[in-house]
CSV table of C-alpha atoms in Angstrom, one decimal:
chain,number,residue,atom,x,y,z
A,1,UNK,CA,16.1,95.6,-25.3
A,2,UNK,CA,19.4,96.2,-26.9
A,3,UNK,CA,19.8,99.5,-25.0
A,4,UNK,CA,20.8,98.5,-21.5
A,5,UNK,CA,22.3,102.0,-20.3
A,6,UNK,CA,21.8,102.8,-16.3
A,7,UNK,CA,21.0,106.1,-16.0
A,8,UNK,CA,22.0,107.8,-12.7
A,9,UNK,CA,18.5,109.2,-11.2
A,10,UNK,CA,18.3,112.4,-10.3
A,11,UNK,CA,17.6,113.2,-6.1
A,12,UNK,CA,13.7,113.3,-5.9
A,13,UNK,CA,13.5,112.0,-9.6
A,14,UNK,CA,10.1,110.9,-10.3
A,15,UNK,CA,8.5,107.7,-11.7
A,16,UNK,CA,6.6,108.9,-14.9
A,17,UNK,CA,2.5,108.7,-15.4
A,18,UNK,CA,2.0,105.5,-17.4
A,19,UNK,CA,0.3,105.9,-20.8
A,20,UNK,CA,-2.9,104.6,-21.9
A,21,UNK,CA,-5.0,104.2,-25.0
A,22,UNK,CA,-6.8,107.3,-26.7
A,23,UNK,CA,-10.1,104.9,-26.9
A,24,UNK,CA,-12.8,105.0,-29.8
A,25,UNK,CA,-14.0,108.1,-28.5
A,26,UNK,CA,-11.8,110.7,-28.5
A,27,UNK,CA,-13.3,112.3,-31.8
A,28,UNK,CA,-15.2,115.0,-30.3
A,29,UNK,CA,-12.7,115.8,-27.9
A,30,UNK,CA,-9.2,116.2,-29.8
A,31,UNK,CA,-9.9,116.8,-33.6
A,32,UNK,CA,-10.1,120.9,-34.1
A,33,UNK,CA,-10.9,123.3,-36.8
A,34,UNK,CA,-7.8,123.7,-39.2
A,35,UNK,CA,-5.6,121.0,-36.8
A,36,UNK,CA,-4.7,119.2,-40.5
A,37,UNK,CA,-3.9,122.4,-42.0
A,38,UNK,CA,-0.4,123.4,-41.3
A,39,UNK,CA,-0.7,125.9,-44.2
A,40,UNK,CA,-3.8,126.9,-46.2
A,41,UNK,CA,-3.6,125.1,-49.1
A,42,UNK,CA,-3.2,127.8,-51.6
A,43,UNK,CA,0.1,128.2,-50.1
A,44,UNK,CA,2.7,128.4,-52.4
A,45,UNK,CA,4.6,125.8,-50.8
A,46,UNK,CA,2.0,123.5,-49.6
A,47,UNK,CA,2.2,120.0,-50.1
A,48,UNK,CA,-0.2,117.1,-49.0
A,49,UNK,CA,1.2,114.4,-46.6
A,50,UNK,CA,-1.4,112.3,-46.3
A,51,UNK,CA,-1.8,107.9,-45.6
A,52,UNK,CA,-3.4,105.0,-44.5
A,53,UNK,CA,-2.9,103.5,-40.7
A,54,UNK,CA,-3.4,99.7,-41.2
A,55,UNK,CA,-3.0,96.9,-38.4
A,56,UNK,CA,-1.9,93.5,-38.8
A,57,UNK,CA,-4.7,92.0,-41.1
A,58,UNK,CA,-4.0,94.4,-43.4
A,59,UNK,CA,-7.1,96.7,-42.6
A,60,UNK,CA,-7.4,100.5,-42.1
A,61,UNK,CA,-7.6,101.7,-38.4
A,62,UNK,CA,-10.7,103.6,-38.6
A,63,UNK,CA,-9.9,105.3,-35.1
A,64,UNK,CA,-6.4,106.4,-35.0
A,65,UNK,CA,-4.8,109.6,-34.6
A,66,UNK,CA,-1.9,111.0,-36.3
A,67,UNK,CA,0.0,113.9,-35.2
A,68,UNK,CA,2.7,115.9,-36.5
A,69,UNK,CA,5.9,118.3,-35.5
A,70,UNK,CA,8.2,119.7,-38.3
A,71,UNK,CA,10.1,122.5,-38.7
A,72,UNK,CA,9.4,124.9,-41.7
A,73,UNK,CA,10.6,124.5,-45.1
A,74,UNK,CA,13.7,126.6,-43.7
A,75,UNK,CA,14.4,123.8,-40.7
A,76,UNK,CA,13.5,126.6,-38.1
A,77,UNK,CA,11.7,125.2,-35.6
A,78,UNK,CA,8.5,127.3,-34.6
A,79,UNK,CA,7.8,128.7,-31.5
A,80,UNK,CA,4.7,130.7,-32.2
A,81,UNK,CA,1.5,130.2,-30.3
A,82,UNK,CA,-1.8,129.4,-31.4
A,83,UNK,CA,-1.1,125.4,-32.4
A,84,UNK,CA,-5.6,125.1,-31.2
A,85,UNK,CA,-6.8,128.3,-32.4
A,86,UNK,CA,-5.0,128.3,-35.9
A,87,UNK,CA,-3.9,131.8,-37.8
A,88,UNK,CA,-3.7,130.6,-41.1
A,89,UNK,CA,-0.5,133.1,-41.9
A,90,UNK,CA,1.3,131.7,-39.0
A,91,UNK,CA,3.0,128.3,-39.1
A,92,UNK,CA,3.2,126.5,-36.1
A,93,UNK,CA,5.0,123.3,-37.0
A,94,UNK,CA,2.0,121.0,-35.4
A,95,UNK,CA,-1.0,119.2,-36.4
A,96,UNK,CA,-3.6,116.3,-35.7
A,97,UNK,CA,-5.5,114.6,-37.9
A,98,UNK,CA,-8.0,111.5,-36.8
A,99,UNK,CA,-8.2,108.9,-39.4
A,100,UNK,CA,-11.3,109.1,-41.6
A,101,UNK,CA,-13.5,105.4,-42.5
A,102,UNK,CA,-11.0,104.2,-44.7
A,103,UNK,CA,-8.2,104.8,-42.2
A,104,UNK,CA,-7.0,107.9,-44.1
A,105,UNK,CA,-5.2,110.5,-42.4
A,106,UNK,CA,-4.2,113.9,-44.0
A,107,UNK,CA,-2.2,117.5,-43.5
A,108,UNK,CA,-1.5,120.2,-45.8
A,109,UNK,CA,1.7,121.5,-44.9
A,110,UNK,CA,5.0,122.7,-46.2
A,111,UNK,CA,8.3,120.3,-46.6
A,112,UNK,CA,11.1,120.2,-43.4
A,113,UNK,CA,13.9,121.7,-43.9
A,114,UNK,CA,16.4,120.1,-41.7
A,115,UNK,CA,17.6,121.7,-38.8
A,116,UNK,CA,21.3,120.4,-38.9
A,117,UNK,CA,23.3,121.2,-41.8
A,118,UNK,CA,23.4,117.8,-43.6
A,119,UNK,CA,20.8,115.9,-41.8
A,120,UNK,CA,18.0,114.4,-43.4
A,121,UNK,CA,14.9,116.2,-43.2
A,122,UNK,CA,12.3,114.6,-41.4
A,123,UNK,CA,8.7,115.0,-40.0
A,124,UNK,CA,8.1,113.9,-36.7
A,125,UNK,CA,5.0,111.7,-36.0
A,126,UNK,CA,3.2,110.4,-33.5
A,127,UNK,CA,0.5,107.7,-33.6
A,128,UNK,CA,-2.2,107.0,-31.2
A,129,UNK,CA,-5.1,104.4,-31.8
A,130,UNK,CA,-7.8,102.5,-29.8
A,131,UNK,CA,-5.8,99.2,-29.4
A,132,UNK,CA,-2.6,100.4,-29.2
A,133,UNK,CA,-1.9,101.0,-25.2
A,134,UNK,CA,0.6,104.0,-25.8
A,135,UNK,CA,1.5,106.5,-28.4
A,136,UNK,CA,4.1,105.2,-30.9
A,137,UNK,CA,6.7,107.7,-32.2
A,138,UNK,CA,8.0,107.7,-36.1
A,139,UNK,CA,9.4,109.6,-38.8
A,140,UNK,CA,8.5,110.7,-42.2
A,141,UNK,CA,11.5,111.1,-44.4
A,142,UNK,CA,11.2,113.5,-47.5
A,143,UNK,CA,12.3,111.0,-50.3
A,144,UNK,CA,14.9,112.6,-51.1
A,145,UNK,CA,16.3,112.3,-47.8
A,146,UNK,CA,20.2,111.6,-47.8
A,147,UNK,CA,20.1,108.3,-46.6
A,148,UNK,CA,24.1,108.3,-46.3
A,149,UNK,CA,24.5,110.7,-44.0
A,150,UNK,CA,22.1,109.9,-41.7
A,151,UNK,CA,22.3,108.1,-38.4
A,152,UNK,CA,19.2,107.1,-37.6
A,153,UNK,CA,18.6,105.7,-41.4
A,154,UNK,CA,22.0,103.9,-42.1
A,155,UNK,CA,21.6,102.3,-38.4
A,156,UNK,CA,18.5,100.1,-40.1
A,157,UNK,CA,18.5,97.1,-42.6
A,158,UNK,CA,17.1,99.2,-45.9
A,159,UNK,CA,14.0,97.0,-45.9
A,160,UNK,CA,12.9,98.5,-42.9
A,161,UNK,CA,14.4,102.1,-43.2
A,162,UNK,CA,11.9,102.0,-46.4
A,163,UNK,CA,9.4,102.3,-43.7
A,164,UNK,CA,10.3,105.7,-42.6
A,165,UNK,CA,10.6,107.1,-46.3
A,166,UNK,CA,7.3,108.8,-47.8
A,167,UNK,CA,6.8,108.0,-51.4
A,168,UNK,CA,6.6,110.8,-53.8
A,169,UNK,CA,3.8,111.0,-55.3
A,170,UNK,CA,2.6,112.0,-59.3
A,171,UNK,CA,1.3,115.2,-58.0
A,172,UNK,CA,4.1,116.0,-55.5
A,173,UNK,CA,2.1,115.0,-52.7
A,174,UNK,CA,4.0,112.5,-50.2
A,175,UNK,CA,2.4,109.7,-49.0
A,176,UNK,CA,3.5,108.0,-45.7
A,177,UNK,CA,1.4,104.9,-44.9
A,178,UNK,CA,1.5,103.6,-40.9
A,179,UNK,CA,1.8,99.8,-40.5
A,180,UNK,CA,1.1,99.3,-36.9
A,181,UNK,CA,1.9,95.2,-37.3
A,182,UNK,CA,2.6,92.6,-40.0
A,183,UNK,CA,4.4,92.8,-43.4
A,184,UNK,CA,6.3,96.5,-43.8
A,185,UNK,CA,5.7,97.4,-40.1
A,186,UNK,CA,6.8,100.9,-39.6
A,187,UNK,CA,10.3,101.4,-37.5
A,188,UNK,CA,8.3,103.1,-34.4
A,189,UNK,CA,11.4,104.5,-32.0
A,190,UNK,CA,12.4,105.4,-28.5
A,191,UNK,CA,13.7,108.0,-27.5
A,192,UNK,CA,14.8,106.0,-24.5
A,193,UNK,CA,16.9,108.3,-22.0
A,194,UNK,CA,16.2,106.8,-18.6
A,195,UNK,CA,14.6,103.5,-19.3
A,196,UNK,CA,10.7,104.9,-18.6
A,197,UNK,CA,9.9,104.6,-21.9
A,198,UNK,CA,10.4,100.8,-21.9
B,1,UNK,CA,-12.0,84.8,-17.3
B,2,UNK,CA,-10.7,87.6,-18.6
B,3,UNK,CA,-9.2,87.6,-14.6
B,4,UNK,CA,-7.5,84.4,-15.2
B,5,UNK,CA,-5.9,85.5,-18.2
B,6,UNK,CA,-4.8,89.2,-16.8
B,7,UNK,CA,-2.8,87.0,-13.8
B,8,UNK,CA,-1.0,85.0,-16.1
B,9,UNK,CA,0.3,87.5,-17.7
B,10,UNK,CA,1.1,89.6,-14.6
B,11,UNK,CA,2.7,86.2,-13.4
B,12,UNK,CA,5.1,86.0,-16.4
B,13,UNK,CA,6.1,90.0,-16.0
B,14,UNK,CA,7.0,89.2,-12.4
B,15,UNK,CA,9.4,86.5,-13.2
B,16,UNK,CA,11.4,89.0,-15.2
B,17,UNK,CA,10.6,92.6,-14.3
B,18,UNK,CA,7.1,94.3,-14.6
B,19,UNK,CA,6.3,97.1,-16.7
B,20,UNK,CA,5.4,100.7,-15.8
B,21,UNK,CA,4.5,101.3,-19.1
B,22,UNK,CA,1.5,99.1,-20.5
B,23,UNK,CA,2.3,96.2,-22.5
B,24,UNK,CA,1.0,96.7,-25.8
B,25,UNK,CA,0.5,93.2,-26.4
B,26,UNK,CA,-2.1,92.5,-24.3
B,27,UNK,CA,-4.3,90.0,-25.7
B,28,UNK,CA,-6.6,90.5,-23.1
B,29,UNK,CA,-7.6,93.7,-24.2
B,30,UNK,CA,-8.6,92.5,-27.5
B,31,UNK,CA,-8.0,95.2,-29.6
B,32,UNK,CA,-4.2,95.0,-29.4
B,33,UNK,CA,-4.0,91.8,-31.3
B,34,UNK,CA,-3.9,93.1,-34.5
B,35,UNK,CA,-2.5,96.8,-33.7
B,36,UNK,CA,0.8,96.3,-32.0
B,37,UNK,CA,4.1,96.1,-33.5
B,38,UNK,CA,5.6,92.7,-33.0
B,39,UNK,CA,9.2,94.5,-33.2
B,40,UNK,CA,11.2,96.2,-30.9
B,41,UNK,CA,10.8,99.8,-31.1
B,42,UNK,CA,14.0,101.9,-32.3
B,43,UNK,CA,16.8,103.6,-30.3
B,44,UNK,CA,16.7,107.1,-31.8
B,45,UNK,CA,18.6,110.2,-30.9
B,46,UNK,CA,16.0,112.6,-30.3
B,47,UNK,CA,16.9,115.9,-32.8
B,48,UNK,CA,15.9,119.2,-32.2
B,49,UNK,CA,12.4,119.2,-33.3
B,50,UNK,CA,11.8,116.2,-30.9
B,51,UNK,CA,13.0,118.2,-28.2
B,52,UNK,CA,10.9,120.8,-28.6
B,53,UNK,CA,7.1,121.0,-28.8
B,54,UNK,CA,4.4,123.0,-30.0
B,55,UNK,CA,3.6,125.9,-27.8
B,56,UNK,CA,0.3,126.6,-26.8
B,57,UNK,CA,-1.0,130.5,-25.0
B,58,UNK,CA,-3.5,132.3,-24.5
B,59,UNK,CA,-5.3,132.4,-27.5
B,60,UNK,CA,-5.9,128.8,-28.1
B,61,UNK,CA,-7.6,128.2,-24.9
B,62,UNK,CA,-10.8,129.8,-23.4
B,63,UNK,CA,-10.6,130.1,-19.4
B,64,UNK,CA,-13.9,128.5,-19.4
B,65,UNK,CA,-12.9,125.4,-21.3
B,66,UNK,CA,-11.8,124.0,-18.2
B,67,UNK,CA,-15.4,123.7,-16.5
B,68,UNK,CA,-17.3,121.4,-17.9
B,69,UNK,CA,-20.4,121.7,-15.9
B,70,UNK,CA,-20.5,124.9,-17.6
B,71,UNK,CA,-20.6,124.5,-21.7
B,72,UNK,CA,-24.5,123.8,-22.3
B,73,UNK,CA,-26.5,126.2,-20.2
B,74,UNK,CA,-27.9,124.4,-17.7
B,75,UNK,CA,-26.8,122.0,-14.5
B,76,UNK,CA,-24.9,118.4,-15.8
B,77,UNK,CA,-26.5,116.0,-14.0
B,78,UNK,CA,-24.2,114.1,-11.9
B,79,UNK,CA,-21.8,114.0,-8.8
B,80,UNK,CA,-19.6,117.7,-8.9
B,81,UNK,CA,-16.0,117.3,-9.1
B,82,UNK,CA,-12.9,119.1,-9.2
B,83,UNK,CA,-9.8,117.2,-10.7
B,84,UNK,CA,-6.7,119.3,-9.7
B,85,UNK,CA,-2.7,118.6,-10.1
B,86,UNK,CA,0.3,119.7,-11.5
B,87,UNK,CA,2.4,118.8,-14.5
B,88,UNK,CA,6.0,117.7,-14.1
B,89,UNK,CA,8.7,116.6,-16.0
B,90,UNK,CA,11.0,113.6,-14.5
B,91,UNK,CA,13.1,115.7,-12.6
B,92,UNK,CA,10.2,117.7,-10.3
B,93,UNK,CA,10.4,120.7,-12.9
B,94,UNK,CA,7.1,122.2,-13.6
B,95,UNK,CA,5.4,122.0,-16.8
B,96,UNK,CA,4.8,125.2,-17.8
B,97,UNK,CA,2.2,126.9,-20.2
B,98,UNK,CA,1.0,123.6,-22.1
B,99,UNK,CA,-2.1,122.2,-23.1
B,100,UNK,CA,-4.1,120.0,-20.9
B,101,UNK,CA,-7.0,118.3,-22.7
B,102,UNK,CA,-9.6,116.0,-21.0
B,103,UNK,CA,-12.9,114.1,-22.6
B,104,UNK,CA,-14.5,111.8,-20.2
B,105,UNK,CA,-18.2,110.0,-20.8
B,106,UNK,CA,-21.3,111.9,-18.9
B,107,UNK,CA,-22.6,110.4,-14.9
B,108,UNK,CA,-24.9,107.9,-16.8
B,109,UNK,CA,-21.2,106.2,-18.4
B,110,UNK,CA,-22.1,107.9,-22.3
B,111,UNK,CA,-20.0,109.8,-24.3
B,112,UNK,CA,-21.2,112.2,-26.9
B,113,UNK,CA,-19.9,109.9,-29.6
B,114,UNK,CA,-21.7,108.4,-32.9
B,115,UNK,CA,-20.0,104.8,-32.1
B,116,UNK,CA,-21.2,104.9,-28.4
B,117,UNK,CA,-24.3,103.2,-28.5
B,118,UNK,CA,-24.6,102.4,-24.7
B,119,UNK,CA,-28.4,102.8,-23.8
B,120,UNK,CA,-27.9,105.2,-21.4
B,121,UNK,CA,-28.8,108.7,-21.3
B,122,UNK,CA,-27.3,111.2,-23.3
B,123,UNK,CA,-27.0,114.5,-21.1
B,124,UNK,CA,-28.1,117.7,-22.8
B,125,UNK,CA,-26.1,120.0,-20.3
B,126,UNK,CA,-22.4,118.0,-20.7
B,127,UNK,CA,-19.9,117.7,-23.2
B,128,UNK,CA,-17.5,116.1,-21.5
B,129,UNK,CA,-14.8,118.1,-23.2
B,130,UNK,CA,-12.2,120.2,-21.4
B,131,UNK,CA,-8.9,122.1,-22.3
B,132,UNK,CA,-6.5,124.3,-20.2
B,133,UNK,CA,-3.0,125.5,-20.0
B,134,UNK,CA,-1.0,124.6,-17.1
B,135,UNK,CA,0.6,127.6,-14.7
B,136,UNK,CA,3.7,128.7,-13.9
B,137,UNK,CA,3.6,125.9,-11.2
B,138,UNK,CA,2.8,123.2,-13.7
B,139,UNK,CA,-0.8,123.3,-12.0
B,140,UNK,CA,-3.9,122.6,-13.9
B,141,UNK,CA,-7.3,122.8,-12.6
B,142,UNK,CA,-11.2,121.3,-14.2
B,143,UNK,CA,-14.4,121.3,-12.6
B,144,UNK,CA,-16.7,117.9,-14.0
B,145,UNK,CA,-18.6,115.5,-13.2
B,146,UNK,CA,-17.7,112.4,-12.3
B,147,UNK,CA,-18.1,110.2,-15.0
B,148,UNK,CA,-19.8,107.1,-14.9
B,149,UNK,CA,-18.7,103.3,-15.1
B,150,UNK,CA,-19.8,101.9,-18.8
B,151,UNK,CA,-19.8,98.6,-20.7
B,152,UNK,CA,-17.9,97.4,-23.7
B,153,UNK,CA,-17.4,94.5,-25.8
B,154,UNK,CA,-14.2,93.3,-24.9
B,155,UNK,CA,-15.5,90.3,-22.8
B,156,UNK,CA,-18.6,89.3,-21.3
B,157,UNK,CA,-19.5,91.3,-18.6
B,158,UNK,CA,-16.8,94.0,-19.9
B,159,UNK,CA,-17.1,97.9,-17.8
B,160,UNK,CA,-14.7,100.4,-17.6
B,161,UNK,CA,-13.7,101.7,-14.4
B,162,UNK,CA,-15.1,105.3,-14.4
B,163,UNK,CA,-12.0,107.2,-16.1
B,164,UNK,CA,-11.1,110.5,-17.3
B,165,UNK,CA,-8.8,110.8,-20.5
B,166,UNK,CA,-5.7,113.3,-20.4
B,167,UNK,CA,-3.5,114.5,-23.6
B,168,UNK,CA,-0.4,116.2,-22.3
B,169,UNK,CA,2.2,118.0,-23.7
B,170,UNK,CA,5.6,118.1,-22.4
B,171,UNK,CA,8.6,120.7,-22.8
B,172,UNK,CA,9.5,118.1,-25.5
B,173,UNK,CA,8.0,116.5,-28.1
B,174,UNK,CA,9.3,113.1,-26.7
B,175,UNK,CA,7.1,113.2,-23.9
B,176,UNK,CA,3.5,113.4,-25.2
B,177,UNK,CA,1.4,111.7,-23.0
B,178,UNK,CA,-2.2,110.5,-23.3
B,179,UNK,CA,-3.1,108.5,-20.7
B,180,UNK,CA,-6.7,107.9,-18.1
B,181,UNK,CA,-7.2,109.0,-14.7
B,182,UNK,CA,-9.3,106.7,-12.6
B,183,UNK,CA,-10.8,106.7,-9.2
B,184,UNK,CA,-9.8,105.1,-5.7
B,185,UNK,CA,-11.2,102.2,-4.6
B,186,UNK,CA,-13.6,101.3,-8.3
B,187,UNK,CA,-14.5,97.6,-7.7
B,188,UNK,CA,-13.5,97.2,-11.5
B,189,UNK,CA,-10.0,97.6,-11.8
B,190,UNK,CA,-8.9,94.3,-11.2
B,191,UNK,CA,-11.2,93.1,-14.2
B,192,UNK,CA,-9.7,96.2,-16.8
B,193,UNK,CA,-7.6,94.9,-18.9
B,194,UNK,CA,-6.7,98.2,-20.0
B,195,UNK,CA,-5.9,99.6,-16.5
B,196,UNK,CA,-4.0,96.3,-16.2
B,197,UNK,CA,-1.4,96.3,-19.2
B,198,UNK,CA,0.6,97.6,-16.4
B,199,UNK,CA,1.7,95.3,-15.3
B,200,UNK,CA,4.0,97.2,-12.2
B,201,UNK,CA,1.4,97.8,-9.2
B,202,UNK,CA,2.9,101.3,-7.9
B,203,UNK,CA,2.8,102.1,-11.8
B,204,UNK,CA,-0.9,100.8,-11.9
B,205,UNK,CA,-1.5,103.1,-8.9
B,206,UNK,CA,0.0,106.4,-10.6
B,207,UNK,CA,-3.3,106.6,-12.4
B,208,UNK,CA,-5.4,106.9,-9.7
B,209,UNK,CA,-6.5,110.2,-8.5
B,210,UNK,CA,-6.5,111.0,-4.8
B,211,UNK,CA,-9.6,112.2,-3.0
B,212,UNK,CA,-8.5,115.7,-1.3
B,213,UNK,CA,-10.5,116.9,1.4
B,214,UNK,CA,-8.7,120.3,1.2
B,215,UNK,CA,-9.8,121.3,-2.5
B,216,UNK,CA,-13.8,119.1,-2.0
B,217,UNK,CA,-16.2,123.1,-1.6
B,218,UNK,CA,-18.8,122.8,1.0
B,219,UNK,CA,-22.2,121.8,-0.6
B,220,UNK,CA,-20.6,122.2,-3.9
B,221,UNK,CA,-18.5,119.9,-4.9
B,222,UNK,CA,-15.2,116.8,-4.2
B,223,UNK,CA,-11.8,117.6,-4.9
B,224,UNK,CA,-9.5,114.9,-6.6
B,225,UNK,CA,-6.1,115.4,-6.8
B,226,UNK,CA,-3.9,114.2,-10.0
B,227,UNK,CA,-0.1,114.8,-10.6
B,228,UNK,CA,1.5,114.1,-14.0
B,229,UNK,CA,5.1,113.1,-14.4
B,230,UNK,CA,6.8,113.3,-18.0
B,231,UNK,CA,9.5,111.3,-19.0
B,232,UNK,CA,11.3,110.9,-22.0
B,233,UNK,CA,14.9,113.0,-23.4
B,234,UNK,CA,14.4,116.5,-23.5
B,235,UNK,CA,16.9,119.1,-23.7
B,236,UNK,CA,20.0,119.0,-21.4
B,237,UNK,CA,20.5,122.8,-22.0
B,238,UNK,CA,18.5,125.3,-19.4
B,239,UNK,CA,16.3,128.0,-21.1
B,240,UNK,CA,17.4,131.1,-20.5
B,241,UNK,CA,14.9,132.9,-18.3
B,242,UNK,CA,12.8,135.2,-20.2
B,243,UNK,CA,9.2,135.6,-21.0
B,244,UNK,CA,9.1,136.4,-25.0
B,245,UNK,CA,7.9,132.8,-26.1
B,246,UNK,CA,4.1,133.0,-24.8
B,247,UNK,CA,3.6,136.8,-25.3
């Protein structure tokens, strides 16, 4: 690992709870009413983000589950209640959306605004499939994200920081597709602080 | 033998350092072949939305989502259990007012599932769903039934340990956690090639839940104790005290 920083622990700092798969059978358990609807979509600002979760053959992970944390379209982060039991006039910044038999994950939601002046506005996403051992973090960049200006783009090669892009679509939808392995694997990150997180 | 080929792998990790987080190539567990990255995940610097998280209260959750021996109107059949713990972040600080969510396969080792096709009974009176927020303490608290070993396809002769799935929040986004608690002494971890992506032993052993005479209810039911521990950058800054947030 390039990052090779020795944190000083903490007195009575803990060892953290490993992670573990979600399994195949987590459908009845974590999917709720309205979690992929961030905003009703008669919103006048709602936009689909939607994609497909493929592993390294190429083939859509029929049991994976995407979820999401943005801030509104004015980059103000939400602190509102009610993420599970959903009032559709209150944004929450959070949803979870299992991936349908084609792999297909969706939201309806409104585009980040970013939350520093300047920054690239970003969606926050987090991945969890049977097969994969632990969650994966990512980002989903607006397209028109200022690349320049942004540290965590301009740090990667632009063939891979195209992974962290969504593509703008005909209809204004954004597409963000997941590559868990292969050709155009997705940059999945770390947020690394004290070496627990591998 | 899937045994064989769980060893080497341990063997290798020892020679350098071994993992409290699992592996996520594990060829052992079959199903990580294809789904794990092959590159190095990304140093990032957390912004604020990562070091926040979505806020749960007292609308989202039902009290009585956290028995599940409770949901269908009738008794689960099975062996009553109460899985108890607290939620903590890296440094001992209580988790506070965030969603807990459990699933977990019925006594018989079935979940209520269209994929699970495992010939054993389906149980009319158990979901095997639970939610709850934790208290001011971190604590959380479910009442289930312990959930039976079951076979799958990953090798011949493939069971599960009998396991309980968690989804945890943290005070950040950066520290989501979904993870299984298992029970002491199940004659099948050393054959689990899930359990065993971890490849650290006291790691291995921070999934096991402790059996805790003190919280086991005469002719009612065991106790099992589970703590959590987050990791992962969250804010440096304190929160001021105040209450507003989960009115």
């Amino acid at each position: 690992m390039p990052e090779d920083v020795v944190p000083e622990r903490v007195a009575g700092g803990l060892e953290p709870t490993p992670g573990q798969t979600v399994g195949p059978f987590f459908h009845f358990a974590l999917p709720y009413r309205g979690g992929q609807d961030l905003v009703p979509a008669g919103h006048p600002a709602a936009v689909r983000l939607h994609g497909t979760v493929t592993d390294g053959a190429g083939r859509p992970v029929v049991d994976a589950m995407i979820e999401i944390w943005q801030a509104d379209e004015h980059g103000q982060v939400s602190r509102q209640p009610g993420s599970l039991a959903r009032d559709p006039h209150v944004f929450t910044g959070w949803g979870r959306s299992a991936t349908d038999d084609a792999g297909h994950y969706r939201f309806t939601t409104v585009e980040p605004g970013a939350t520093v002046d300047g920054a690239a506005a970003f969606v926050s996403v987090c991945v969890h499939a049977r097969g994969l051992l632990d969650r994966l973090f990512t980002r989903a960049y607006l397209p028109e994200a200022a690349v320049a200006a942004d540290p965590l783009l301009t740090s990667l090669d632009p063939d891979r920081r195209r992974t962290l892009v969504a593509v703008r679509e005909a209809d204004g939808g954004l597409r963000f597709d997941i590559r868990l392995q292969g050709e155009d694997e997705t940059v999945f990150l770390t947020f690394d602080r004290d070496g627990a997180d591998r | 033998m899937i045994s064989a080929e769980i060893a080497a792998l341990h063997a290798a990790d020892a020679r350098t350092s071994a993992q409290v987080q699992p592996r996520l190539d594990f060829p052992p567990y079959r199903s990580t072949i294809l789904r794990h990255p092959t590159k190095d995940l990304h140093h990032a610097d957390p912004e604020e939305i990562e070091l926040l998280s979505p806020v749960f209260g007292h609308q989202d959750v039902d009290p009585l989502e956290a028995d599940l021996t409770i949901q269908r109107g009738g008794e689960p059949i099975g062996e009553r259990i109460r899985i108890s713990g607290r939620v903590l972040d890296g440094e001992g600080r209580p988790v506070r007012r965030q969603l807990v969510e459990i699933w977990q396969a019925n006594a018989g080792g079935r979940y209520i599932h269209k994929r699970d096709q495992h010939p054993a009974p389906i149980d009319p009176h158990f979901t095997g769903v639970g939610r709850t927020l934790t208290d001011d303490d971190g604590g959380y608290s479910f009442v289930s039934i312990k959930p039976g070993p079951y076979p799958w396809r990953n090798h011949r002769n493939a069971w599960r340990p009998a396991h309980v799935h968690f989804s945890v929040f943290g005070d950040a986004f950066t520290q989501r956690l979904v993870t299984q608690m298992y029970f002491p002494g199940d004659p099948l971890f050393a054959l689990d090639p899930i359990y065993q992506s971890i490849t650290d032993q006291s790691a291995r052993d921070r999934l096991v839940a402790r059996y805790d005479h003190d919280t086991s209810e005469h002719e009612w039911l065991l106790g099992y104790t589970w703590d959590i521990v987050l990791t992962g950058s969250h804010a440096t800054w304190t929160e001021p005290e105040q209450d507003g947030d989960h009115a």
